[in-house]
CSV table of C-alpha atoms in Angstrom, one decimal:
chain,number,residue,atom,x,y,z
A,1,MET,CA,-22.4,-6.6,1.0
A,2,SER,CA,-21.2,-3.3,-0.6
A,3,GLU,CA,-18.8,-3.6,-3.5
A,4,GLN,CA,-15.2,-3.2,-2.6
A,5,THR,CA,-12.5,-1.8,-4.8
A,6,ILE,CA,-8.7,-2.1,-4.5
A,7,TRP,CA,-6.5,0.7,-5.6
A,8,LEU,CA,-2.9,1.8,-5.1
A,9,CYS,CA,-1.7,5.0,-3.4
A,10,PRO,CA,0.6,6.6,-5.9
A,11,LEU,CA,2.8,8.1,-3.2
A,12,CYS,CA,3.5,5.2,-0.7
A,13,ARG,CA,2.4,2.4,-3.1
A,14,ALA,CA,0.1,0.9,-0.4
A,15,ALA,CA,-2.8,-1.2,-1.8
A,16,VAL,CA,-6.0,0.2,-0.3
A,17,ILE,CA,-9.3,-1.6,-0.2
A,18,GLY,CA,-12.2,0.8,-0.2
A,19,PRO,CA,-13.4,3.9,-2.0
A,20,GLY,CA,-10.9,5.8,-4.1
A,21,ASP,CA,-8.9,5.4,-7.2
A,22,ASN,CA,-5.3,5.2,-8.4
A,23,ALA,CA,-5.0,9.0,-8.7
A,24,GLU,CA,-5.7,9.7,-5.0
A,25,VAL,CA,-3.3,9.5,-2.1
A,26,CYS,CA,-4.3,7.3,0.9
A,27,ASP,CA,-5.4,8.6,4.3
A,28,THR,CA,-2.0,7.9,5.7
A,29,CYS,CA,-0.2,10.0,3.0
A,30,GLN,CA,-2.7,12.8,3.5
A,31,SER,CA,-1.2,13.2,7.0
A,32,ARG,CA,2.2,14.1,5.4
A,33,PRO,CA,2.0,17.8,6.2
A,34,ASP,CA,1.2,17.1,9.9
A,35,TRP,CA,4.3,14.7,10.0
A,36,GLU,CA,6.5,17.4,8.4
A,37,ALA,CA,5.3,19.9,10.9
A,38,LEU,CA,6.5,17.9,13.9
A,39,PRO,CA,9.8,19.0,15.4
A,40,GLN,CA,12.7,16.8,14.1
A,41,ALA,CA,13.5,15.6,17.7
A,42,VAL,CA,9.9,14.2,17.9
A,43,ARG,CA,10.1,12.6,14.5
A,44,ASP,CA,13.4,11.0,15.5
A,45,GLU,CA,12.0,9.7,18.8
A,46,VAL,CA,8.9,8.4,17.2
A,47,GLY,CA,11.0,6.9,14.4
A,48,ALA,CA,13.1,5.0,16.8
A,49,MET,CA,10.0,3.6,18.4
A,50,ILE,CA,8.7,2.5,14.9
A,51,ASP,CA,12.0,0.8,14.3
A,52,ALA,CA,12.0,-0.9,17.7
A,53,THR,CA,8.4,-2.0,17.9
A,54,SER,CA,5.5,-0.8,15.6
A,55,SER,CA,3.7,2.2,14.1
A,56,ILE,CA,0.8,1.6,16.5
A,57,ARG,CA,3.0,1.8,19.6
A,58,ALA,CA,4.8,4.8,18.1
A,59,GLY,CA,1.4,6.4,17.6
A,60,TYR,CA,0.6,6.1,21.3
A,61,LEU,CA,4.0,7.6,22.1
A,62,LEU,CA,3.3,10.5,19.7
A,63,ALA,CA,-0.1,11.0,21.4
A,64,GLU,CA,1.7,11.2,24.7
A,65,LEU,CA,4.3,13.7,23.4
A,66,ASP,CA,1.6,15.9,21.9
A,67,GLY,CA,-0.7,15.8,25.0
A,68,GLY,CA,-3.4,13.8,23.3
A,69,ARG,CA,-5.0,16.8,21.5
A,70,ARG,CA,-6.2,14.6,18.6
A,71,PRO,CA,-7.9,11.2,18.3
A,72,THR,CA,-5.5,8.3,18.8
A,73,THR,CA,-6.1,7.0,15.3
A,74,GLU,CA,-4.7,10.3,13.9
A,75,TYR,CA,-1.5,9.8,15.8
A,76,VAL,CA,-1.3,6.2,14.6
A,77,LYS,CA,-1.7,7.4,11.0
A,78,LEU,CA,1.0,10.0,11.5
A,79,ALA,CA,3.3,7.3,12.9
A,80,SER,CA,2.4,5.0,10.0
A,81,HIS,CA,3.4,7.7,7.6
A,82,GLY,CA,6.6,8.2,9.5
A,83,GLY,CA,7.4,4.5,9.2
A,84,LYS,CA,6.9,4.7,5.4
A,85,VAL,CA,9.2,7.7,5.2
A,86,ARG,CA,11.9,5.7,7.1
A,87,ARG,CA,11.6,2.7,4.8
A,88,ARG,CA,12.3,4.7,1.6
A,89,THR,CA,15.7,4.0,0.1
A,90,CYS,CA,16.3,7.5,-1.4
A,91,SER,CA,17.9,10.3,0.5
A,92,CYS,CA,15.5,13.0,-0.7
A,93,ALA,CA,14.1,15.4,1.8
A,94,GLU,CA,10.5,14.6,2.9
A,95,ALA,CA,9.2,17.8,1.3
A,96,ASP,CA,10.8,16.9,-2.0
A,97,TYR,CA,9.6,13.3,-2.2
A,98,GLY,CA,6.6,13.0,-4.5
A,99,HIS,CA,7.7,15.8,-6.9
A,100,ALA,CA,8.3,13.3,-9.8
A,101,SER,CA,5.4,11.4,-11.3
A,102,TRP,CA,5.1,8.7,-13.9
A,103,THR,CA,2.9,5.8,-14.8
A,104,CYS,CA,3.8,2.2,-14.2
A,105,PRO,CA,5.3,1.0,-17.4
A,106,SER,CA,3.4,-2.3,-17.0
A,107,CYS,CA,-0.2,-1.1,-16.2
A,108,ASP,CA,-0.3,2.7,-16.4
A,109,ARG,CA,-1.0,3.3,-12.7
A,110,LEU,CA,0.0,6.8,-11.6
A,111,LEU,CA,3.1,6.7,-9.3
A,112,MET,CA,4.8,9.5,-7.5
A,113,GLY,CA,8.3,9.6,-6.0
A,114,CYS,CA,11.6,11.2,-6.8
A,115,ASP,CA,14.2,11.1,-9.5
A,116,HIS,CA,15.8,8.0,-7.8
A,117,ASP,CA,12.8,5.8,-8.3
A,118,ARG,CA,11.3,7.3,-11.4
A,119,GLY,CA,10.2,4.6,-13.9
A,120,GLU,CA,9.8,1.8,-11.3
A,121,ILE,CA,6.9,-0.6,-11.8
A,122,CYS,CA,4.2,-0.7,-9.1
A,123,ALA,CA,4.1,-3.4,-6.4
A,124,PRO,CA,1.0,-5.2,-7.8
A,125,CYS,CA,2.8,-5.6,-11.2
A,126,ASP,CA,5.8,-6.8,-9.4
A,127,ARG,CA,3.6,-9.7,-8.1
A,128,GLY,CA,2.3,-10.5,-11.7
A,129,PRO,CA,4.6,-13.5,-12.2
A,130,GLU,CA,3.4,-15.0,-8.9
A,131,TRP,CA,-0.2,-14.5,-10.0
A,132,ALA,CA,0.5,-16.1,-13.3
A,133,ALA,CA,2.2,-19.1,-11.6
A,134,LEU,CA,-1.0,-20.0,-9.7
A,135,PRO,CA,-3.1,-22.8,-11.0
A,136,GLN,CA,-5.8,-21.8,-13.4
A,137,ALA,CA,-8.6,-22.9,-11.1
A,138,VAL,CA,-7.2,-20.7,-8.3
A,139,ARG,CA,-7.0,-17.7,-10.6
A,140,ASP,CA,-10.5,-18.3,-11.8
A,141,GLU,CA,-12.0,-18.6,-8.4
A,142,VAL,CA,-10.2,-15.6,-6.8
A,143,GLY,CA,-10.6,-13.5,-9.9
A,144,ALA,CA,-14.4,-14.0,-9.9
A,145,MET,CA,-14.6,-13.0,-6.3
A,146,ALA,CA,-12.6,-9.8,-6.9
A,147,ASP,CA,-14.6,-9.0,-10.0
A,148,ALA,CA,-17.8,-9.4,-8.0
A,149,GLY,CA,-16.5,-6.7,-5.6
A,150,ASP,CA,-15.6,-9.0,-2.7
A,151,VAL,CA,-12.0,-8.0,-2.6
A,152,MET,CA,-11.1,-8.9,1.0
A,153,SER,CA,-12.7,-12.3,0.7
A,154,ALA,CA,-10.7,-12.8,-2.5
A,155,VAL,CA,-7.4,-12.0,-0.7
A,156,TYR,CA,-8.2,-14.4,2.2
A,157,ARG,CA,-9.4,-17.1,-0.2
A,158,LEU,CA,-6.2,-16.8,-2.2
A,159,ARG,CA,-4.1,-17.1,1.0
A,160,GLU,CA,-6.1,-20.2,1.9
A,161,LEU,CA,-5.8,-21.8,-1.5
A,162,ASP,CA,-2.0,-21.0,-1.6
A,163,HIS,CA,-1.6,-22.7,1.9
A,164,ASN,CA,-0.5,-19.4,3.5
A,165,ARG,CA,3.0,-19.4,1.9
A,166,LEU,CA,3.1,-15.6,1.8
A,167,ASP,CA,1.8,-12.9,4.1
A,168,THR,CA,-1.5,-11.2,3.5
A,169,TRP,CA,0.1,-8.1,2.0
A,170,ASP,CA,1.6,-10.2,-0.8
A,171,TYR,CA,-1.8,-11.7,-1.5
A,172,THR,CA,-3.4,-8.3,-1.5
A,173,LEU,CA,-0.9,-7.1,-4.1
A,174,MET,CA,-1.6,-10.2,-6.2
A,175,VAL,CA,-5.4,-9.5,-6.1
A,176,ALA,CA,-4.7,-5.8,-6.9
A,177,TYR,CA,-2.6,-7.0,-9.9
A,178,GLN,CA,-5.4,-9.3,-11.1
A,179,ASN,CA,-8.1,-6.7,-10.5
A,180,ARG,CA,-6.3,-3.9,-12.4
A,181,ARG,CA,-5.2,-6.1,-15.3
A,182,ASN,CA,-8.7,-7.6,-15.7
A,183,SER,CA,-10.5,-4.3,-15.5
A,184,SER,CA,-8.1,-2.5,-17.8
A,185,GLY,CA,-8.6,-5.1,-20.5
A,186,SER,CA,-4.9,-5.1,-21.3
A,187,ILE,CA,-4.2,-8.6,-19.9
A,188,PRO,CA,-7.1,-11.0,-19.4
A,189,ARG,CA,-7.4,-12.3,-15.8
A,190,ASN,CA,-6.8,-15.9,-16.9
A,191,ALA,CA,-3.8,-15.2,-19.1
A,192,SER,CA,-0.6,-16.8,-18.0
């Protein structure tokens, strides 16, 4: 098994499992210029499909509209980025979003956004109280798995031990919180 890391995209705040660090933007956000280059009518049509169904189906629609000149996975990434743009709560233009940067006041992760969300804490730190509320034995077991580099197994084990109360994304953010806090030395993994 190769060691896994978990990091946070500073632009879209997605927790990413794999190579990278907290200063890089994720693959989906790297497709931002391609999304911006699409005609507004295409972005609107794909956006309506995202709202109605999913980014995956919208990616297939985008491939059809573009004549399939790229691999399908590229269109799905574009649609996924479009979905993230549509979920933002600010009214900033796409090209302006990301001009502001700051560090999470709780853990010092780099975050990017706009003046409307400047100073927010990151999603993993937002899950910190839920992590702290878990029984000590659960935090110890899951923390040891993440520290050993088996991040995905840690996420699924946490979900199992917590009786699937939350969705996998929430558990991923909790493991990201534990992993960052433990590796930074600022809050020990087992602190409550």
